[in-house]
PDB file of C-alpha atoms and ligand atoms in Angstrom:
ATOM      1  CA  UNK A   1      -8.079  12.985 -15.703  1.00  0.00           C
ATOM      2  CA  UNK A   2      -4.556  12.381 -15.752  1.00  0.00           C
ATOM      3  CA  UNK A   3      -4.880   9.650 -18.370  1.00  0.00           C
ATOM      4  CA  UNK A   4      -6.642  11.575 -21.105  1.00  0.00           C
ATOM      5  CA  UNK A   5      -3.766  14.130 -21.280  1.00  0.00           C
ATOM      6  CA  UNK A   6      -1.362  11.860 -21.602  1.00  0.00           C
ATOM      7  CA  UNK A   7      -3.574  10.395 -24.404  1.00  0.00           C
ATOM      8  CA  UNK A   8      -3.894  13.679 -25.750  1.00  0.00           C
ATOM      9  CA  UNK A   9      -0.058  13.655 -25.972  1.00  0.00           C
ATOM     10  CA  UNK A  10       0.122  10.599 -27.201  1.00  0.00           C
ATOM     11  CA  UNK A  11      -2.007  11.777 -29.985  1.00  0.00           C
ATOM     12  CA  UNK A  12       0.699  15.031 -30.301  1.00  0.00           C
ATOM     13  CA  UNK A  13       3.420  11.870 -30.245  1.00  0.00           C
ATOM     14  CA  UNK A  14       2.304  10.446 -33.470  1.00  0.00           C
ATOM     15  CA  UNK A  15       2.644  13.579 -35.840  1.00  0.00           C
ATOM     16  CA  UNK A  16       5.877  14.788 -34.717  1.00  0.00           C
ATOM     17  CA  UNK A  17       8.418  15.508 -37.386  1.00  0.00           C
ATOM     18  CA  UNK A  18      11.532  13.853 -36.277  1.00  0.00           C
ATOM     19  CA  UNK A  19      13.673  12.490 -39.089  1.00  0.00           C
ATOM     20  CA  UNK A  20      16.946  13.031 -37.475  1.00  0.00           C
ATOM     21  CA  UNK A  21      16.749  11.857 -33.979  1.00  0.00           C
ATOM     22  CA  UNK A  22      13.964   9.881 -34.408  1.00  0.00           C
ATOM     23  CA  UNK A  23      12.811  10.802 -31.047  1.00  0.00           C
ATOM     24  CA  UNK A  24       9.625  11.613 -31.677  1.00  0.00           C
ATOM     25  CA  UNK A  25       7.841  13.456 -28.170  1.00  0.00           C
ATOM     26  CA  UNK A  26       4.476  15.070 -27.628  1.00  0.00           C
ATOM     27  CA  UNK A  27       3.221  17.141 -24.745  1.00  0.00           C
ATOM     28  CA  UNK A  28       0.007  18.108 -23.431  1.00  0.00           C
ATOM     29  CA  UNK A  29      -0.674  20.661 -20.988  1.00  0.00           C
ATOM     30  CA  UNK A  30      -4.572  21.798 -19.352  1.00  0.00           C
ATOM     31  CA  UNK A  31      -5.920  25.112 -18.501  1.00  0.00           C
ATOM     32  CA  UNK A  32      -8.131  25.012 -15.131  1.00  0.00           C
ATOM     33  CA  UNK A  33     -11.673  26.265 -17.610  1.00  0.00           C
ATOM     34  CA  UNK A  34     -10.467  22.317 -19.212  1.00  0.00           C
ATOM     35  CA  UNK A  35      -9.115  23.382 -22.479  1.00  0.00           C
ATOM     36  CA  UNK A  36      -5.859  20.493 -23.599  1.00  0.00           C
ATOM     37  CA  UNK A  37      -2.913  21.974 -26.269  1.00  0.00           C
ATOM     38  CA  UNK A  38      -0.867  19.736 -27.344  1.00  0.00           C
ATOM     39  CA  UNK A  39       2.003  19.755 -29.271  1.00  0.00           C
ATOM     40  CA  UNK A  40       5.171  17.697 -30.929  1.00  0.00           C
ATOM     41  CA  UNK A  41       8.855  17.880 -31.383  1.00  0.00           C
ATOM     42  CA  UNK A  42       9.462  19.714 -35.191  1.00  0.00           C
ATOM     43  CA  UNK A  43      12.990  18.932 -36.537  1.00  0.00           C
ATOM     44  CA  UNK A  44      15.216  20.932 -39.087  1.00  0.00           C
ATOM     45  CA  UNK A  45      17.529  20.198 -41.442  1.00  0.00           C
ATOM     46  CA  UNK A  46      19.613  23.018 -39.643  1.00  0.00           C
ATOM     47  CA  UNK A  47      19.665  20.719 -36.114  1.00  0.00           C
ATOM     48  CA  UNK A  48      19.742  23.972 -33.630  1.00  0.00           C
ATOM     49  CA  UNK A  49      16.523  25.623 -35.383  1.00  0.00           C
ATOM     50  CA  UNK A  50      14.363  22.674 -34.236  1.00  0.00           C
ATOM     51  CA  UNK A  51      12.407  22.690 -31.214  1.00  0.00           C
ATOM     52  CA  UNK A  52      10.630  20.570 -28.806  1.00  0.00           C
ATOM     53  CA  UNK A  53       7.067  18.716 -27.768  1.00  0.00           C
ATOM     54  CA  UNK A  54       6.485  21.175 -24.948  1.00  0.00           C
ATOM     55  CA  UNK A  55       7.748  24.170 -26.929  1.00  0.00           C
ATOM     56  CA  UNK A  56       4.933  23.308 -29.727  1.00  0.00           C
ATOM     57  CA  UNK A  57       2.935  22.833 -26.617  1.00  0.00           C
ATOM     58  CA  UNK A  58       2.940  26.039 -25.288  1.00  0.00           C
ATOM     59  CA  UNK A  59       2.719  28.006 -28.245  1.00  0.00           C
ATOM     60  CA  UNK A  60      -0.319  26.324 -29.313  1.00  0.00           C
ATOM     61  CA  UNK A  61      -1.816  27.508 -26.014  1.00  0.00           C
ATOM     62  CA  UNK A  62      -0.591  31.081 -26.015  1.00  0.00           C
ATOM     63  CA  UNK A  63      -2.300  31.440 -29.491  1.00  0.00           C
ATOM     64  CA  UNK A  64      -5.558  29.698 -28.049  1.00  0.00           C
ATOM     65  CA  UNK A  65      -6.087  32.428 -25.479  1.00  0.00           C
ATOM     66  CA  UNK A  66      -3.482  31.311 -23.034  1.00  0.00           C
ATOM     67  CA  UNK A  67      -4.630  31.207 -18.925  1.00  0.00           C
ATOM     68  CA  UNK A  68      -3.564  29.166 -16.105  1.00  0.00           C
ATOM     69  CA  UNK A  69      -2.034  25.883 -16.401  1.00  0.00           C
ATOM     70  CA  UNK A  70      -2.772  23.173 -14.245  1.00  0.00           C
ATOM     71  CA  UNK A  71      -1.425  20.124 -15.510  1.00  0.00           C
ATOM     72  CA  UNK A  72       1.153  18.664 -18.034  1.00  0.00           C
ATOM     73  CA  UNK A  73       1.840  15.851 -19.723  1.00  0.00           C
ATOM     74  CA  UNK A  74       4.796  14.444 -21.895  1.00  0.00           C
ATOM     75  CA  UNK A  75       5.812  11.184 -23.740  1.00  0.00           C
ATOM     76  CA  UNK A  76       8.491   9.924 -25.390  1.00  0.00           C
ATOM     77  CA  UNK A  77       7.909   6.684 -27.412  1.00  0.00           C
ATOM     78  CA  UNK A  78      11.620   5.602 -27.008  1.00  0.00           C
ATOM     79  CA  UNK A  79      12.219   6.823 -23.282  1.00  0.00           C
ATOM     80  CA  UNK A  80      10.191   6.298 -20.167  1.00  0.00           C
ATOM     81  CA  UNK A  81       9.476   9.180 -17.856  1.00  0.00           C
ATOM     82  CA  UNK A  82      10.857  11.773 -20.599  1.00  0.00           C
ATOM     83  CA  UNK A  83      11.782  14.633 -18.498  1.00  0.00           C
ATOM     84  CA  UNK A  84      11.173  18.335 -20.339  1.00  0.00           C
ATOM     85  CA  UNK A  85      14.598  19.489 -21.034  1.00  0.00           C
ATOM     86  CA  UNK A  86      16.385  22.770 -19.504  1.00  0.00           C
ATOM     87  CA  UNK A  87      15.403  25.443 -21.859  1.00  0.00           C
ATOM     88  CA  UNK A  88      11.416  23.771 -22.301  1.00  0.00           C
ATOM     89  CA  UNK A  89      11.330  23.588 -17.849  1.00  0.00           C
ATOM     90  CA  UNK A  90      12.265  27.554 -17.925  1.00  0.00           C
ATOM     91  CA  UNK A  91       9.404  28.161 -21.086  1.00  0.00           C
ATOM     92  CA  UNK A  92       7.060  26.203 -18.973  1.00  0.00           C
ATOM     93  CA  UNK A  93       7.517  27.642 -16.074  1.00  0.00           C
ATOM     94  CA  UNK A  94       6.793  31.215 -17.462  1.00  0.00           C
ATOM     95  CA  UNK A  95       3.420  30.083 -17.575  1.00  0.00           C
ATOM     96  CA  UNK A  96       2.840  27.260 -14.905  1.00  0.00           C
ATOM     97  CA  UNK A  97       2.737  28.011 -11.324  1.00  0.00           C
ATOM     98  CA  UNK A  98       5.341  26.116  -8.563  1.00  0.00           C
ATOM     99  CA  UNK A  99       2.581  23.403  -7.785  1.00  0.00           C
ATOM    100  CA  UNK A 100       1.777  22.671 -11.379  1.00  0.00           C
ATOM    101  CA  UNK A 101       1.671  19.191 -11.822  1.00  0.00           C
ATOM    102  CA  UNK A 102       4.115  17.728 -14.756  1.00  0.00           C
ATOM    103  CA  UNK A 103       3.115  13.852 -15.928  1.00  0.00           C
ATOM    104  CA  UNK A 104       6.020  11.876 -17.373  1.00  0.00           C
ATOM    105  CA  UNK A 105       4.414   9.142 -18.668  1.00  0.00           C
ATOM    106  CA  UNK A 106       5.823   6.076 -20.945  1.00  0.00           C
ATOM    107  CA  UNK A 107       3.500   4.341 -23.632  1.00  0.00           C
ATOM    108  CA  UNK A 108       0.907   2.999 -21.383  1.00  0.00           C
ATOM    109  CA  UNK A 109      -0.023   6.057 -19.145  1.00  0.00           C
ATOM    110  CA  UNK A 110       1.843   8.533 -16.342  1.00  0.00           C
ATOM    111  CA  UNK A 111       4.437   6.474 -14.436  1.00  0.00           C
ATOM    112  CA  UNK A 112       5.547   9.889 -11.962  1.00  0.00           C
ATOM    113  CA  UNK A 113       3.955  12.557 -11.363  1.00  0.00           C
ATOM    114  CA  UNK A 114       6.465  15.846 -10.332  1.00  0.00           C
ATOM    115  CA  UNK A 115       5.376  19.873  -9.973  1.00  0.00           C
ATOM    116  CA  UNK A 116       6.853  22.412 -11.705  1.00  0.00           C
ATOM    117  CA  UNK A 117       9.105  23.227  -8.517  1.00  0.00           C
ATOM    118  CA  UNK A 118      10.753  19.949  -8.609  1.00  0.00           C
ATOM    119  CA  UNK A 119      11.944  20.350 -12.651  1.00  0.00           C
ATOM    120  CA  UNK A 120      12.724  23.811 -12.035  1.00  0.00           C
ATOM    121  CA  UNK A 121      14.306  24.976  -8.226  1.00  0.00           C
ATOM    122  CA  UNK A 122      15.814  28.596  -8.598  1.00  0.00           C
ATOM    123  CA  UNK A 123      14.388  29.523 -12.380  1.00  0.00           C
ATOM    124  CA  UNK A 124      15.189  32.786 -13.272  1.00  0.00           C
ATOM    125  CA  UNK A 125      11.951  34.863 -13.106  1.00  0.00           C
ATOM    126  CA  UNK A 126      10.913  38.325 -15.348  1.00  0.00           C
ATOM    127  CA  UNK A 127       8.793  39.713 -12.390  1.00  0.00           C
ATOM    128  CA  UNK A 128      12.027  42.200 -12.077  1.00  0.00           C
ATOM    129  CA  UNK A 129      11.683  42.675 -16.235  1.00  0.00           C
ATOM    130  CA  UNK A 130       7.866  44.039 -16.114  1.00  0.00           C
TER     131      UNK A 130
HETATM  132  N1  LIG B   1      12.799  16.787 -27.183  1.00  0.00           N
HETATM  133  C1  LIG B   1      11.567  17.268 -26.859  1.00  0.00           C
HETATM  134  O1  LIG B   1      10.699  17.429 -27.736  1.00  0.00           O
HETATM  135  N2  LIG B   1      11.316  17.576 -25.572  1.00  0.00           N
HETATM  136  C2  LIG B   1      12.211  17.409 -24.550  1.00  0.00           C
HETATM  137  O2  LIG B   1      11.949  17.848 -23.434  1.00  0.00           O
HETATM  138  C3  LIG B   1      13.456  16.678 -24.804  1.00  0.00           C
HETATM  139  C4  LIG B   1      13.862  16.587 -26.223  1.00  0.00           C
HETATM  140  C5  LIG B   1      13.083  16.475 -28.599  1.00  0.00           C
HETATM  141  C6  LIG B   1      14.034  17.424 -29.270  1.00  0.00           C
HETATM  142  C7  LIG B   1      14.563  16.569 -30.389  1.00  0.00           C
HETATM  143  O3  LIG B   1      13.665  16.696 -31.504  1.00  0.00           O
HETATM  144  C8  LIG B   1      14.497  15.160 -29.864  1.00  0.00           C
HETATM  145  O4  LIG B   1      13.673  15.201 -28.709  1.00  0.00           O
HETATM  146  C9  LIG B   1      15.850  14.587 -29.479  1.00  0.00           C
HETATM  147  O5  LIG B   1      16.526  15.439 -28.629  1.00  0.00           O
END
């Protein structure tokens, strides 16, 4: 099951819009009723006002209905084992749990599998903020 997420980010990979960097990343994450999002890295002009794969990502599945999130994957065409960056670990782990399972993968399939908890030890949580 593993493998068709990353293909499903694969997928994401190939329409992302990154004329600067050229660093062109897709993500893919699962809810546990089976529904994939996916999403790519969207550059700007304006460098700061871009975002990333996992970013797309997750807004595709908040506007899909949203739900529990058991598995992600991301790719990077240029980098092996593409690692979600600092500010997309804390937006995924709004919505993932500790034990969510994160798939870096490189261009053939997931190379290391890591949970949520690893990428993120001692995020900053809103339960205080509700
Ligand atoms: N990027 C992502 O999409 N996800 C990450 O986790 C790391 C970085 C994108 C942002 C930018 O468009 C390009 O990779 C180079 O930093």
């Amino acid at each position: 099951m593993a493998h068709d997420l990353f293909q499903a980010a694969q997928a994401a990979m190939a329409k992302a819009y990154a004329p600067y960097s050229k660093f062109p990343v897709g993500a893919a994450l699962r809810t546990e009723d089976g529904r994939v999002f996916a999403g790519a890295n969207v550059e700007n002009a304006s460098f700061p006002e871009g975002w990333c794969a996992e970013t797309t990502a997750l807004g595709n599945y908040i506007m899909g209905g949203g739900g529990k999130i058991t598995e992600v994957a991301v790719i990077a065409e240029r980098m092996a084992k593409c690692s979600p960056c600092g500010g997309c670990r804390q937006r995924l782990a709004e919505f993932c749990q500790p034990d969510t399972k994160l798939y870096l993968c490189d261009n053939a399939g997931v190379v290391e599998t890591v949970t949520m908890a690893d990428l993120l030890p001692y995020g900053f949580k809103g339960d205080i903020l509700k």
